[in-house]
Amino acid sequence: ENRMVEVLLSSMRPRDLLAGKFLAYSLLGLLQAIAWGAALLFILGRVASTVQGLGGLQVTPHQMFVLALYYVLGYLLMAAAYATIGAISSNMREGPQVAVFITLPAAIPFYFMPVFITAPSGPMAVILSMFPLTAPLTMVARVAIIEIPAGELLLSVAFMLLGIAFFVWAAGRLFRVNVLLSGQMPRLRDIPKLLRESA
């Protein structure tokens, strides 16, 4: 809003600026989450013997690996998606109006939890495990019940990495061709055309 970005972009490309902000904020958020997780594990270790039901709680290495992997990938995917929303928003009020297109699909697995419990390897669970926006919650729900096959895990991770790369690319592209040229938030139907344009 204060047009400082034009000064910054006189010495760097828009994609580099957005990628740097994305990576820096992601690293900061992940470090904060690691600190919270370490504190939680410390507290649970102290009270597990005194709280009934926590004493028998066991998490396998496979579950821990999948939980950590999908936490990091999910965090990066959402950060990249919100960077894309920020790239098309000209002020702080416009972004939350568009964010619903990211948050609603990401919440779909909550509505299918009973399906995951009864059929964790069923078609619905597998399909939602492959779609990048729904994969983090779906995989976390499934790994609590079954061991995820390596092929499904690798394919899902590949789709998530592609999703992250797409959102980072789209953020840089939209930022360059739209915000710097017009300063106005585009209509949703204009976004595919802006992605194809070159500035």
Short mmCIF file of C-alpha atoms in Angstrom, two decimals, residues 1-196:
data_model
loop_
_atom_site.label_atom_id
_atom_site.label_comp_id
_atom_site.label_asym_id
_atom_site.label_seq_id
_atom_site.Cartn_x
_atom_site.Cartn_y
_atom_site.Cartn_z
CA GLU A 1 0.00 0.00 0.00
CA ASN A 2 2.90 2.42 0.61
CA ARG A 3 4.47 1.50 -2.78
CA MET A 4 7.77 0.42 -1.19
CA VAL A 5 7.67 -2.71 -3.34
CA GLU A 6 8.51 -0.71 -6.48
CA VAL A 7 11.77 0.37 -4.85
CA LEU A 8 12.63 -3.24 -3.92
CA LEU A 9 11.81 -4.49 -7.40
CA SER A 10 14.23 -2.09 -9.01
CA SER A 11 17.01 -4.45 -7.87
CA MET A 12 15.34 -7.90 -8.00
CA ARG A 13 12.74 -9.94 -9.85
CA PRO A 14 9.21 -10.30 -8.38
CA ARG A 15 9.55 -14.09 -8.21
CA ASP A 16 12.75 -13.79 -6.18
CA LEU A 17 11.16 -11.31 -3.78
CA LEU A 18 8.09 -13.51 -3.20
CA ALA A 19 10.13 -16.72 -2.93
CA GLY A 20 12.41 -15.09 -0.34
CA LYS A 21 9.47 -13.87 1.74
CA PHE A 22 7.76 -17.26 1.41
CA LEU A 23 10.84 -19.20 2.53
CA ALA A 24 11.71 -16.84 5.38
CA TYR A 25 8.21 -16.82 6.86
CA SER A 26 7.90 -20.58 6.37
CA LEU A 27 11.16 -21.21 8.21
CA LEU A 28 10.09 -18.93 11.04
CA GLY A 29 6.71 -20.67 11.34
CA LEU A 30 8.25 -24.14 11.23
CA LEU A 31 10.77 -23.24 13.94
CA GLN A 32 7.92 -21.99 16.10
CA ALA A 33 5.95 -25.21 15.51
CA ILE A 34 9.03 -27.31 16.39
CA ALA A 35 9.36 -25.41 19.66
CA TRP A 36 5.69 -26.01 20.45
CA GLY A 37 6.00 -29.69 19.55
CA ALA A 38 9.10 -30.14 21.72
CA ALA A 39 7.34 -28.45 24.65
CA LEU A 40 4.28 -30.67 24.15
CA LEU A 41 6.39 -33.84 24.06
CA PHE A 42 8.23 -32.74 27.20
CA ILE A 43 4.96 -32.08 29.05
CA LEU A 44 3.38 -35.34 27.86
CA GLY A 45 6.49 -37.24 28.96
CA ARG A 46 6.16 -35.77 32.45
CA VAL A 47 2.43 -36.41 32.88
CA ALA A 48 1.96 -39.63 30.86
CA SER A 49 2.36 -41.87 33.91
CA THR A 50 -0.08 -39.87 36.03
CA VAL A 51 -2.89 -39.29 33.48
CA GLN A 52 -4.99 -42.37 32.81
CA GLY A 53 -5.00 -43.36 29.15
CA LEU A 54 -1.75 -41.63 28.18
CA GLY A 55 0.44 -44.40 29.55
CA GLY A 56 -0.46 -46.80 26.71
CA LEU A 57 -0.19 -44.19 23.96
CA GLN A 58 2.33 -45.31 21.35
CA VAL A 59 3.34 -43.70 18.08
CA THR A 60 5.31 -45.75 15.57
CA PRO A 61 8.29 -44.31 13.64
CA HIS A 62 6.28 -44.64 10.41
CA GLN A 63 3.47 -42.54 11.90
CA MET A 64 5.89 -39.92 13.18
CA PHE A 65 7.57 -39.72 9.78
CA VAL A 66 4.27 -39.27 7.92
CA LEU A 67 2.99 -36.73 10.47
CA ALA A 68 6.18 -34.65 10.25
CA LEU A 69 6.35 -34.90 6.45
CA TYR A 70 2.76 -33.81 5.91
CA TYR A 71 2.99 -31.08 8.50
CA VAL A 72 5.93 -29.52 6.65
CA LEU A 73 4.44 -30.04 3.19
CA GLY A 74 1.01 -28.82 4.29
CA TYR A 75 2.53 -25.76 5.90
CA LEU A 76 4.55 -24.92 2.78
CA LEU A 77 1.54 -25.50 0.51
CA MET A 78 -0.71 -23.21 2.54
CA ALA A 79 2.04 -20.58 2.79
CA ALA A 80 2.51 -20.65 -0.98
CA ALA A 81 -1.25 -20.52 -1.57
CA TYR A 82 -1.59 -17.51 0.72
CA ALA A 83 1.37 -15.86 -1.03
CA THR A 84 -0.60 -16.24 -4.26
CA ILE A 85 -3.62 -14.61 -2.63
CA GLY A 86 -1.39 -11.82 -1.36
CA ALA A 87 0.01 -11.33 -4.86
CA ILE A 88 -3.43 -10.50 -6.28
CA SER A 89 -4.58 -8.41 -3.30
CA SER A 90 -3.85 -4.71 -3.36
CA ASN A 91 -4.66 -4.21 0.35
CA MET A 92 -5.21 -6.14 3.59
CA ARG A 93 -9.00 -6.24 3.20
CA GLU A 94 -9.14 -8.04 -0.15
CA GLY A 95 -7.07 -11.13 0.70
CA PRO A 96 -9.44 -12.78 3.20
CA GLN A 97 -12.27 -12.59 0.66
CA VAL A 98 -10.33 -14.86 -1.71
CA ALA A 99 -8.83 -17.11 1.00
CA VAL A 100 -12.07 -19.07 1.24
CA PHE A 101 -11.15 -20.79 -2.06
CA ILE A 102 -8.13 -22.29 -0.29
CA THR A 103 -9.47 -22.93 3.21
CA LEU A 104 -12.75 -24.62 2.25
CA PRO A 105 -11.17 -27.37 0.12
CA ALA A 106 -8.48 -27.89 2.80
CA ALA A 107 -11.22 -28.54 5.38
CA ILE A 108 -13.05 -31.18 3.31
CA PRO A 109 -11.30 -34.12 5.07
CA PHE A 110 -12.94 -33.13 8.38
CA TYR A 111 -16.32 -34.02 6.89
CA PHE A 112 -15.08 -37.42 5.73
CA MET A 113 -13.47 -38.59 8.99
CA PRO A 114 -16.11 -41.33 9.51
CA VAL A 115 -15.31 -42.62 6.00
CA PHE A 116 -11.58 -42.69 6.79
CA ILE A 117 -12.21 -44.62 10.01
CA THR A 118 -14.36 -47.29 8.34
CA ALA A 119 -12.44 -47.50 5.05
CA PRO A 120 -8.95 -45.92 5.38
CA SER A 121 -7.84 -47.52 2.09
CA GLY A 122 -11.09 -46.86 0.23
CA PRO A 123 -11.36 -44.81 -2.96
CA MET A 124 -12.46 -41.60 -1.21
CA ALA A 125 -9.54 -41.72 1.23
CA VAL A 126 -7.02 -42.42 -1.53
CA ILE A 127 -8.37 -39.68 -3.83
CA LEU A 128 -8.30 -37.06 -1.07
CA SER A 129 -4.76 -38.22 -0.20
CA MET A 130 -3.61 -37.34 -3.71
CA PHE A 131 -5.18 -33.86 -3.98
CA PRO A 132 -2.63 -31.37 -2.57
CA LEU A 133 -5.06 -29.21 -0.58
CA THR A 134 -6.73 -32.17 1.14
CA ALA A 135 -3.73 -34.51 1.41
CA PRO A 136 -2.26 -33.25 4.73
CA LEU A 137 -5.39 -33.84 6.83
CA THR A 138 -6.35 -37.00 4.97
CA MET A 139 -2.94 -38.63 5.36
CA VAL A 140 -2.74 -37.73 9.05
CA ALA A 141 -6.16 -39.33 9.61
CA ARG A 142 -5.24 -42.44 7.63
CA VAL A 143 -1.81 -42.97 9.20
CA ALA A 144 -3.43 -43.10 12.64
CA ILE A 145 -5.37 -46.17 11.48
CA ILE A 146 -3.22 -47.99 8.90
CA GLU A 147 0.30 -47.98 7.51
CA ILE A 148 0.28 -46.02 4.27
CA PRO A 149 1.75 -47.95 1.30
CA ALA A 150 5.02 -46.46 0.03
CA GLY A 151 3.67 -45.98 -3.50
CA GLU A 152 0.70 -43.92 -2.32
CA LEU A 153 2.94 -41.89 -0.04
CA LEU A 154 5.44 -41.09 -2.80
CA LEU A 155 2.71 -40.16 -5.30
CA SER A 156 0.95 -37.93 -2.78
CA VAL A 157 4.23 -36.21 -1.83
CA ALA A 158 5.00 -35.64 -5.53
CA PHE A 159 1.59 -34.01 -6.05
CA MET A 160 2.12 -31.81 -2.99
CA LEU A 161 5.55 -30.70 -4.22
CA LEU A 162 4.00 -29.86 -7.61
CA GLY A 163 1.27 -27.90 -5.82
CA ILE A 164 3.83 -25.93 -3.82
CA ALA A 165 5.85 -25.19 -6.97
CA PHE A 166 2.70 -24.13 -8.83
CA PHE A 167 1.56 -21.72 -6.12
CA VAL A 168 5.03 -20.14 -5.83
CA TRP A 169 5.19 -19.75 -9.62
CA ALA A 170 1.62 -18.36 -9.76
CA ALA A 171 2.36 -15.88 -6.96
CA GLY A 172 5.36 -14.48 -8.80
CA ARG A 173 3.54 -14.39 -12.11
CA LEU A 174 0.39 -12.72 -10.77
CA PHE A 175 2.40 -10.26 -8.72
CA ARG A 176 4.40 -9.22 -11.77
CA VAL A 177 1.64 -8.96 -14.39
CA ASN A 178 -1.20 -7.67 -12.24
CA VAL A 179 -0.29 -5.78 -9.10
CA LEU A 180 2.66 -3.87 -10.48
CA LEU A 181 0.80 -2.91 -13.63
CA SER A 182 -2.64 -1.99 -12.34
CA GLY A 183 -2.63 -2.10 -8.53
CA GLN A 184 -6.18 -3.49 -8.51
CA MET A 185 -7.35 -6.94 -7.48
CA PRO A 186 -8.39 -8.95 -10.56
CA ARG A 187 -11.69 -10.76 -10.91
CA LEU A 188 -11.46 -14.53 -10.48
CA ARG A 189 -12.29 -15.15 -14.14
CA ASP A 190 -9.31 -12.95 -15.16
CA ILE A 191 -6.70 -14.96 -13.21
CA PRO A 192 -6.09 -17.70 -15.86
CA LYS A 193 -5.54 -14.98 -18.49
CA LEU A 194 -3.10 -13.14 -16.21
CA LEU A 195 -1.13 -16.35 -15.63
CA ARG A 196 -0.66 -16.72 -19.39
#
